[in-house]
Amino acid sequence: MASRQAKNAAPAANLDEAVGFTLPARSARGRLVRLGPVLDEVLSAHDYPAPIARILSEALVLTALLGATLKDAGGQLTLQAQTERGIIDLLVCDYKGGELRGYVRFDAGRLAEASLPSLFDLFGKGYLAITFDQIATKERYQGIVPLEGGSLAEAAQHYFGRSEQIPSLVRLAVDDTGHVAGGILLQHLPEGEEGRDRIHTRLDHPEWEHVRALAETIRAHELADPNLPLEDLLWRLFHEEEEVRTLSPVPLVKGCRCSFDYIRAVIARFSAEERSHMVDDEGFISVDCEFCSRPFAIPLGDLDG
Ligand SMILES: [Zn+2]
């Protein structure tokens, strides 16, 4: 109890947390996420120019919003944006048990030529793939939609509307310092269902239109304000609603699951011929984890046996 009070008294509010909420009378549920130190930790492993750091920050918030909806505690959510002829070649983020990580592969030369790159400049004709892996049931579900719209948030909304048939609102924001980001996901689930097949879907349901209109009043600076508690933000949006229930906040951390054994297993899949081109003079194959830039040196002799 004491630690909880101390936490509430701290000036920074809900940094690195996801808070779930429901509006039972409107058949709506949602998540709010705010990232602070986690962003710095993920980004510090790389040296990304501002537009790349910004899009990765948005993608990490989106990944946390989606990951926090997993019912299976051991489940994993992976978000991948793959592109054709975009400045960004690949963006990957994933979420597992509150752990977030991500990286971006991009063309630094082309980025330098673009002054204020749009989503289309960054991704070209791209695709957003979202994969849910439920560990308990060994189920894997993947949805893929074109990366359309002016922002990653819009692309995510398309994903839910088209791939999942769930009316959704997604907003993502990064503050000017780049050290705080936040987002909201609001969804209409009339029968309390969670993405199962629907025979009939009305995207113009009046109760949904009502809560969506309320949620649309949210401002980017509110989402990424480190001094505004997420519960206060919920109150601002929905205080005239009959009931808003909040779930306990889920802490978010930066985590990477790379290990010597994992990297060794990846290298072992290459042929002896390919490995002979990768090895250095000391007899090691050096590989950096793309997520955290942690270096691994695998002795070639280790693999030939
Ligand atoms: Zn790693």
mmCIF file of C-alpha atoms and ligand atoms in Angstrom:
data_model
loop_
_atom_site.group_PDB
_atom_site.id
_atom_site.type_symbol
_atom_site.label_atom_id
_atom_site.label_comp_id
_atom_site.label_asym_id
_atom_site.label_seq_id
_atom_site.Cartn_x
_atom_site.Cartn_y
_atom_site.Cartn_z
ATOM 1 C CA MET A 1 0.000 0.000 0.000
ATOM 2 C CA ALA A 2 2.800 2.389 0.949
ATOM 3 C CA SER A 3 4.621 1.846 -2.309
ATOM 4 C CA ARG A 4 1.414 2.415 -4.234
ATOM 5 C CA GLN A 5 0.899 5.763 -2.524
ATOM 6 C CA ALA A 6 4.505 6.757 -3.093
ATOM 7 C CA LYS A 7 4.084 5.891 -6.742
ATOM 8 C CA ASN A 8 0.953 8.011 -7.052
ATOM 9 C CA ALA A 9 2.743 10.937 -5.483
ATOM 10 C CA ALA A 10 5.573 10.792 -8.044
ATOM 11 C CA PRO A 11 5.449 13.510 -10.705
ATOM 12 C CA ALA A 12 5.681 11.127 -13.668
ATOM 13 C CA ALA A 13 2.361 9.379 -14.251
ATOM 14 C CA ASN A 14 1.934 5.869 -15.602
ATOM 15 C CA LEU A 15 5.226 5.834 -17.506
ATOM 16 C CA ASP A 16 5.815 2.385 -18.985
ATOM 17 C CA GLU A 17 2.333 1.120 -18.204
ATOM 18 C CA ALA A 18 -0.730 -0.157 -20.017
ATOM 19 C CA VAL A 19 -4.146 0.448 -18.452
ATOM 20 C CA GLY A 20 -7.192 -1.443 -19.646
ATOM 21 C CA PHE A 21 -10.731 -0.077 -19.361
ATOM 22 C CA THR A 22 -14.282 -0.960 -20.310
ATOM 23 C CA LEU A 23 -17.473 1.023 -20.850
ATOM 24 C CA PRO A 24 -19.967 -1.774 -20.135
ATOM 25 C CA ALA A 25 -23.086 0.189 -21.126
ATOM 26 C CA ARG A 26 -21.534 0.940 -24.533
ATOM 27 C CA SER A 27 -20.026 -2.505 -25.202
ATOM 28 C CA ALA A 28 -16.651 -0.858 -25.581
ATOM 29 C CA ARG A 29 -13.247 -1.734 -24.241
ATOM 30 C CA GLY A 30 -9.879 -0.143 -24.606
ATOM 31 C CA ARG A 31 -6.286 0.264 -23.557
ATOM 32 C CA LEU A 32 -4.170 3.282 -22.789
ATOM 33 C CA VAL A 33 -0.390 3.007 -22.951
ATOM 34 C CA ARG A 34 2.325 5.440 -22.019
ATOM 35 C CA LEU A 35 6.011 4.756 -22.578
ATOM 36 C CA GLY A 36 8.951 6.650 -21.091
ATOM 37 C CA PRO A 37 12.204 4.964 -20.017
ATOM 38 C CA VAL A 38 11.348 1.903 -22.131
ATOM 39 C CA LEU A 39 11.597 4.064 -25.255
ATOM 40 C CA ASP A 40 15.008 5.355 -24.227
ATOM 41 C CA GLU A 41 16.202 1.826 -23.525
ATOM 42 C CA VAL A 42 15.047 0.463 -26.880
ATOM 43 C CA LEU A 43 16.365 3.463 -28.821
ATOM 44 C CA SER A 44 19.699 3.645 -26.955
ATOM 45 C CA ALA A 45 20.729 0.334 -28.552
ATOM 46 C CA HIS A 46 20.611 2.083 -31.933
ATOM 47 C CA ASP A 47 21.529 5.442 -33.362
ATOM 48 C CA TYR A 48 18.392 6.205 -35.325
ATOM 49 C CA PRO A 49 17.711 9.573 -36.981
ATOM 50 C CA ALA A 50 14.660 11.397 -35.541
ATOM 51 C CA PRO A 51 12.038 10.249 -38.113
ATOM 52 C CA ILE A 52 13.039 6.587 -37.617
ATOM 53 C CA ALA A 53 13.093 6.909 -33.807
ATOM 54 C CA ARG A 54 9.645 8.510 -33.991
ATOM 55 C CA ILE A 55 8.014 5.832 -36.132
ATOM 56 C CA LEU A 56 9.593 3.095 -33.978
ATOM 57 C CA SER A 57 8.269 4.839 -30.837
ATOM 58 C CA GLU A 58 4.760 4.883 -32.341
ATOM 59 C CA ALA A 59 5.114 1.235 -33.338
ATOM 60 C CA LEU A 60 6.208 0.282 -29.797
ATOM 61 C CA VAL A 61 3.130 2.009 -28.328
ATOM 62 C CA LEU A 62 0.905 0.220 -30.849
ATOM 63 C CA THR A 63 2.587 -3.102 -30.023
ATOM 64 C CA ALA A 64 1.987 -2.519 -26.301
ATOM 65 C CA LEU A 65 -1.675 -1.579 -26.944
ATOM 66 C CA LEU A 66 -2.218 -4.790 -28.906
ATOM 67 C CA GLY A 67 -0.052 -6.987 -26.676
ATOM 68 C CA ALA A 68 -1.914 -5.833 -23.577
ATOM 69 C CA THR A 69 -5.127 -7.290 -25.058
ATOM 70 C CA LEU A 70 -3.645 -10.829 -25.044
ATOM 71 C CA LYS A 71 -5.470 -12.977 -22.528
ATOM 72 C CA ASP A 72 -2.733 -15.606 -22.475
ATOM 73 C CA ALA A 73 0.009 -14.264 -20.188
ATOM 74 C CA GLY A 74 2.683 -16.185 -22.106
ATOM 75 C CA GLY A 75 1.332 -15.113 -25.498
ATOM 76 C CA GLN A 76 3.332 -13.078 -27.960
ATOM 77 C CA LEU A 77 2.319 -10.315 -30.300
ATOM 78 C CA THR A 78 4.487 -9.378 -33.259
ATOM 79 C CA LEU A 79 4.030 -6.299 -35.398
ATOM 80 C CA GLN A 80 5.890 -6.154 -38.701
ATOM 81 C CA ALA A 81 5.836 -3.502 -41.386
ATOM 82 C CA GLN A 82 7.389 -4.699 -44.606
ATOM 83 C CA THR A 83 7.730 -2.435 -47.539
ATOM 84 C CA GLU A 84 8.341 -2.201 -51.227
ATOM 85 C CA ARG A 85 10.743 0.548 -52.211
ATOM 86 C CA GLY A 86 10.176 2.542 -49.021
ATOM 87 C CA ILE A 87 12.979 4.245 -47.094
ATOM 88 C CA ILE A 88 12.258 1.684 -44.382
ATOM 89 C CA ASP A 89 12.876 -1.871 -45.457
ATOM 90 C CA LEU A 90 11.581 -3.575 -42.320
ATOM 91 C CA LEU A 91 10.188 -2.543 -38.939
ATOM 92 C CA VAL A 92 9.680 -5.218 -36.289
ATOM 93 C CA CYS A 93 8.363 -4.918 -32.729
ATOM 94 C CA ASP A 94 7.145 -7.564 -30.373
ATOM 95 C CA TYR A 95 5.483 -7.947 -26.987
ATOM 96 C CA LYS A 96 5.664 -10.885 -24.616
ATOM 97 C CA GLY A 97 4.594 -10.786 -20.975
ATOM 98 C CA GLY A 98 5.006 -7.020 -20.726
ATOM 99 C CA GLU A 99 8.397 -7.030 -22.491
ATOM 100 C CA LEU A 100 8.805 -4.827 -25.549
ATOM 101 C CA ARG A 101 11.533 -4.656 -28.180
ATOM 102 C CA GLY A 102 11.889 -3.426 -31.737
ATOM 103 C CA TYR A 103 14.197 -2.362 -34.540
ATOM 104 C CA VAL A 104 14.119 -0.761 -37.975
ATOM 105 C CA ARG A 105 16.139 -1.491 -41.112
ATOM 106 C CA PHE A 106 16.249 1.534 -43.367
ATOM 107 C CA ASP A 107 18.185 3.328 -46.091
ATOM 108 C CA ALA A 108 20.047 6.191 -44.359
ATOM 109 C CA GLY A 109 21.020 7.804 -47.671
ATOM 110 C CA ARG A 110 17.444 8.053 -48.915
ATOM 111 C CA LEU A 111 16.212 9.225 -45.521
ATOM 112 C CA ALA A 112 18.744 12.088 -45.565
ATOM 113 C CA GLU A 113 17.274 13.254 -48.890
ATOM 114 C CA ALA A 114 13.702 13.414 -47.538
ATOM 115 C CA SER A 115 13.096 16.473 -45.327
ATOM 116 C CA LEU A 116 9.802 15.524 -43.650
ATOM 117 C CA PRO A 117 9.094 11.981 -44.782
ATOM 118 C CA SER A 118 5.428 10.955 -44.988
ATOM 119 C CA LEU A 119 4.225 7.467 -44.099
ATOM 120 C CA PHE A 120 4.306 6.650 -47.811
ATOM 121 C CA ASP A 121 7.900 7.957 -48.143
ATOM 122 C CA LEU A 122 8.926 5.761 -45.223
ATOM 123 C CA PHE A 123 7.126 2.590 -46.260
ATOM 124 C CA GLY A 124 6.332 2.920 -49.960
ATOM 125 C CA LYS A 125 3.775 0.303 -50.877
ATOM 126 C CA GLY A 126 3.976 -1.494 -47.581
ATOM 127 C CA TYR A 127 2.120 -4.049 -45.511
ATOM 128 C CA LEU A 128 1.354 -4.228 -41.838
ATOM 129 C CA ALA A 129 1.324 -7.743 -40.422
ATOM 130 C CA ILE A 130 0.093 -8.427 -36.897
ATOM 131 C CA THR A 131 0.629 -11.891 -35.459
ATOM 132 C CA PHE A 132 -0.886 -13.215 -32.247
ATOM 133 C CA ASP A 133 0.773 -16.327 -30.819
ATOM 134 C CA GLN A 134 -1.181 -17.916 -27.976
ATOM 135 C CA ILE A 135 1.236 -20.143 -26.134
ATOM 136 C CA ALA A 136 -1.339 -21.974 -23.986
ATOM 137 C CA THR A 137 -3.405 -23.142 -26.974
ATOM 138 C CA LYS A 138 -0.520 -23.088 -29.531
ATOM 139 C CA GLU A 139 -2.773 -21.001 -31.785
ATOM 140 C CA ARG A 140 -1.249 -18.550 -34.225
ATOM 141 C CA TYR A 141 -3.299 -15.905 -35.928
ATOM 142 C CA GLN A 142 -1.942 -13.447 -38.468
ATOM 143 C CA GLY A 143 -3.681 -10.556 -40.196
ATOM 144 C CA ILE A 144 -2.107 -8.507 -42.981
ATOM 145 C CA VAL A 145 -3.345 -5.192 -44.363
ATOM 146 C CA PRO A 146 -1.838 -2.623 -46.733
ATOM 147 C CA LEU A 147 -0.039 0.201 -44.895
ATOM 148 C CA GLU A 148 -2.488 2.893 -45.914
ATOM 149 C CA GLY A 149 -3.433 6.260 -44.501
ATOM 150 C CA GLY A 150 -1.388 9.109 -43.178
ATOM 151 C CA SER A 151 -0.106 7.420 -40.026
ATOM 152 C CA LEU A 152 0.638 4.111 -38.378
ATOM 153 C CA ALA A 153 -2.457 4.664 -36.199
ATOM 154 C CA GLU A 154 -4.665 4.898 -39.303
ATOM 155 C CA ALA A 155 -3.097 1.760 -40.737
ATOM 156 C CA ALA A 156 -3.853 -0.035 -37.455
ATOM 157 C CA GLN A 157 -7.466 1.144 -37.607
ATOM 158 C CA HIS A 158 -7.725 -0.290 -41.126
ATOM 159 C CA TYR A 159 -6.318 -3.527 -39.769
ATOM 160 C CA PHE A 160 -9.084 -3.872 -37.185
ATOM 161 C CA GLY A 161 -11.840 -2.712 -39.502
ATOM 162 C CA ARG A 162 -10.865 -4.946 -42.373
ATOM 163 C CA SER A 163 -8.998 -7.905 -41.015
ATOM 164 C CA GLU A 164 -10.856 -8.298 -37.725
ATOM 165 C CA GLN A 165 -14.191 -6.600 -38.448
ATOM 166 C CA ILE A 166 -13.965 -4.788 -35.112
ATOM 167 C CA PRO A 167 -14.822 -1.072 -35.176
ATOM 168 C CA SER A 168 -11.768 0.527 -33.569
ATOM 169 C CA LEU A 169 -10.136 3.834 -32.848
ATOM 170 C CA VAL A 170 -6.348 4.069 -32.556
ATOM 171 C CA ARG A 171 -4.334 7.177 -31.681
ATOM 172 C CA LEU A 172 -0.563 7.272 -31.193
ATOM 173 C CA ALA A 173 1.544 10.218 -30.080
ATOM 174 C CA VAL A 174 5.188 11.004 -29.385
ATOM 175 C CA ASP A 175 6.099 14.192 -27.528
ATOM 176 C CA ASP A 176 8.572 16.705 -28.970
ATOM 177 C CA THR A 177 11.459 15.458 -26.812
ATOM 178 C CA GLY A 178 11.034 11.925 -28.169
ATOM 179 C CA HIS A 179 11.310 10.567 -24.617
ATOM 180 C CA VAL A 180 7.588 10.019 -23.958
ATOM 181 C CA ALA A 181 4.964 8.401 -26.176
ATOM 182 C CA GLY A 182 1.394 7.306 -25.622
ATOM 183 C CA GLY A 183 -1.585 5.794 -27.310
ATOM 184 C CA ILE A 184 -5.174 4.664 -27.038
ATOM 185 C CA LEU A 185 -7.010 1.720 -28.562
ATOM 186 C CA LEU A 186 -10.806 1.734 -28.265
ATOM 187 C CA GLN A 187 -12.937 -1.105 -29.641
ATOM 188 C CA HIS A 188 -16.583 -1.957 -29.975
ATOM 189 C CA LEU A 189 -17.361 -5.517 -28.925
ATOM 190 C CA PRO A 190 -21.166 -5.797 -28.766
ATOM 191 C CA GLU A 191 -21.354 -9.426 -27.663
ATOM 192 C CA GLY A 192 -18.280 -9.275 -25.489
ATOM 193 C CA GLU A 193 -16.476 -11.230 -28.154
ATOM 194 C CA GLU A 194 -12.797 -10.920 -28.874
ATOM 195 C CA GLY A 195 -12.234 -11.154 -32.563
ATOM 196 C CA ARG A 196 -14.263 -14.274 -33.316
ATOM 197 C CA ASP A 197 -16.221 -14.554 -36.542
ATOM 198 C CA ARG A 198 -19.206 -12.330 -36.831
ATOM 199 C CA ILE A 199 -22.150 -13.047 -39.029
ATOM 200 C CA HIS A 200 -23.323 -9.502 -39.007
ATOM 201 C CA THR A 201 -21.263 -6.421 -38.273
ATOM 202 C CA ARG A 202 -22.598 -2.926 -38.146
ATOM 203 C CA LEU A 203 -19.809 -0.393 -38.375
ATOM 204 C CA ASP A 204 -22.291 2.456 -37.806
ATOM 205 C CA HIS A 205 -23.659 1.300 -34.474
ATOM 206 C CA PRO A 206 -24.984 4.363 -32.565
ATOM 207 C CA GLU A 207 -23.431 3.426 -29.204
ATOM 208 C CA TRP A 208 -20.085 2.978 -30.934
ATOM 209 C CA GLU A 209 -20.432 6.299 -32.773
ATOM 210 C CA HIS A 210 -21.028 7.933 -29.392
ATOM 211 C CA VAL A 211 -17.929 6.576 -27.608
ATOM 212 C CA ARG A 212 -15.790 7.053 -30.694
ATOM 213 C CA ALA A 213 -16.796 10.719 -30.868
ATOM 214 C CA LEU A 214 -15.802 11.124 -27.202
ATOM 215 C CA ALA A 215 -12.461 9.363 -27.704
ATOM 216 C CA GLU A 216 -11.716 11.429 -30.807
ATOM 217 C CA THR A 217 -11.467 14.538 -28.642
ATOM 218 C CA ILE A 218 -8.204 13.206 -27.203
ATOM 219 C CA ARG A 219 -5.176 15.339 -28.028
ATOM 220 C CA ALA A 220 -1.717 14.061 -28.915
ATOM 221 C CA HIS A 221 -0.138 16.125 -26.123
ATOM 222 C CA GLU A 222 -2.493 14.494 -23.584
ATOM 223 C CA LEU A 223 -1.494 10.984 -24.650
ATOM 224 C CA ALA A 224 2.201 11.809 -24.316
ATOM 225 C CA ASP A 225 1.977 14.046 -21.220
ATOM 226 C CA PRO A 226 4.163 12.377 -18.555
ATOM 227 C CA ASN A 227 2.370 14.339 -15.802
ATOM 228 C CA LEU A 228 -1.186 13.371 -16.725
ATOM 229 C CA PRO A 229 -2.265 10.100 -15.058
ATOM 230 C CA LEU A 230 -4.015 7.773 -17.499
ATOM 231 C CA GLU A 231 -7.037 7.514 -15.189
ATOM 232 C CA ASP A 232 -7.413 11.308 -15.314
ATOM 233 C CA LEU A 233 -7.273 11.113 -19.088
ATOM 234 C CA LEU A 234 -10.040 8.495 -19.058
ATOM 235 C CA TRP A 235 -12.112 10.729 -16.825
ATOM 236 C CA ARG A 236 -11.662 13.671 -19.229
ATOM 237 C CA LEU A 237 -12.907 11.548 -22.101
ATOM 238 C CA PHE A 238 -15.712 9.580 -20.517
ATOM 239 C CA HIS A 239 -16.837 11.329 -17.306
ATOM 240 C CA GLU A 240 -20.420 11.635 -18.555
ATOM 241 C CA GLU A 241 -20.652 7.910 -19.150
ATOM 242 C CA GLU A 242 -22.657 5.746 -16.767
ATOM 243 C CA GLU A 243 -19.701 3.549 -15.836
ATOM 244 C CA VAL A 244 -16.018 3.273 -16.721
ATOM 245 C CA ARG A 245 -14.171 0.311 -15.267
ATOM 246 C CA THR A 246 -10.396 0.272 -15.193
ATOM 247 C CA LEU A 247 -8.160 -2.763 -14.879
ATOM 248 C CA SER A 248 -4.918 -2.821 -12.887
ATOM 249 C CA PRO A 249 -2.025 -1.245 -14.789
ATOM 250 C CA VAL A 250 0.335 -3.674 -16.526
ATOM 251 C CA PRO A 251 4.004 -2.663 -16.208
ATOM 252 C CA LEU A 252 5.967 -2.566 -19.457
ATOM 253 C CA VAL A 253 9.706 -3.162 -19.711
ATOM 254 C CA LYS A 254 12.297 -3.405 -22.444
ATOM 255 C CA GLY A 255 13.262 -7.016 -22.914
ATOM 256 C CA CYS A 256 15.136 -9.112 -25.433
ATOM 257 C CA ARG A 257 15.173 -12.882 -25.637
ATOM 258 C CA CYS A 258 18.430 -13.181 -27.591
ATOM 259 C CA SER A 259 21.017 -15.586 -26.172
ATOM 260 C CA PHE A 260 24.224 -17.301 -27.218
ATOM 261 C CA ASP A 261 22.333 -20.552 -27.830
ATOM 262 C CA TYR A 262 19.697 -18.841 -29.965
ATOM 263 C CA ILE A 263 22.270 -17.051 -32.150
ATOM 264 C CA ARG A 264 24.314 -20.254 -32.404
ATOM 265 C CA ALA A 265 21.225 -22.140 -33.616
ATOM 266 C CA VAL A 266 20.599 -19.462 -36.277
ATOM 267 C CA ILE A 267 24.211 -19.689 -37.527
ATOM 268 C CA ALA A 268 24.022 -23.489 -37.504
ATOM 269 C CA ARG A 269 21.306 -23.322 -40.186
ATOM 270 C CA PHE A 270 23.803 -21.894 -42.705
ATOM 271 C CA SER A 271 25.827 -24.361 -44.795
ATOM 272 C CA ALA A 272 29.509 -24.971 -43.998
ATOM 273 C CA GLU A 273 30.306 -23.144 -47.259
ATOM 274 C CA GLU A 274 28.295 -20.064 -46.211
ATOM 275 C CA ARG A 275 29.808 -20.124 -42.723
ATOM 276 C CA SER A 276 33.330 -20.195 -44.200
ATOM 277 C CA HIS A 277 32.598 -16.752 -45.722
ATOM 278 C CA MET A 278 31.321 -15.376 -42.410
ATOM 279 C CA VAL A 279 34.184 -16.423 -40.145
ATOM 280 C CA ASP A 280 36.917 -13.969 -39.056
ATOM 281 C CA ASP A 281 40.686 -14.583 -38.720
ATOM 282 C CA GLU A 282 40.282 -15.716 -35.101
ATOM 283 C CA GLY A 283 37.768 -18.381 -36.084
ATOM 284 C CA PHE A 284 34.620 -16.595 -34.840
ATOM 285 C CA ILE A 285 31.396 -15.683 -36.549
ATOM 286 C CA SER A 286 30.260 -12.345 -35.076
ATOM 287 C CA VAL A 287 26.583 -11.481 -35.027
ATOM 288 C CA ASP A 288 24.758 -8.589 -33.357
ATOM 289 C CA CYS A 289 21.184 -9.080 -32.170
ATOM 290 C CA GLU A 290 19.148 -6.727 -34.355
ATOM 291 C CA PHE A 291 16.817 -5.820 -31.490
ATOM 292 C CA CYS A 292 19.345 -4.866 -28.818
ATOM 293 C CA SER A 293 22.665 -4.640 -30.742
ATOM 294 C CA ARG A 294 24.207 -7.102 -28.267
ATOM 295 C CA PRO A 295 27.236 -8.721 -29.917
ATOM 296 C CA PHE A 296 27.721 -12.485 -30.031
ATOM 297 C CA ALA A 297 30.877 -14.256 -31.208
ATOM 298 C CA ILE A 298 30.254 -17.892 -32.099
ATOM 299 C CA PRO A 299 33.373 -20.072 -32.460
ATOM 300 C CA LEU A 300 33.248 -21.825 -35.838
ATOM 301 C CA GLY A 301 34.663 -24.981 -34.209
ATOM 302 C CA ASP A 302 31.554 -25.035 -32.029
ATOM 303 C CA LEU A 303 29.363 -25.481 -35.095
ATOM 304 C CA ASP A 304 31.319 -28.015 -37.130
ATOM 305 C CA GLY A 305 31.061 -30.781 -34.562
HETATM 306 ZN ZN ZN B 1 18.747 -8.982 -28.257
#
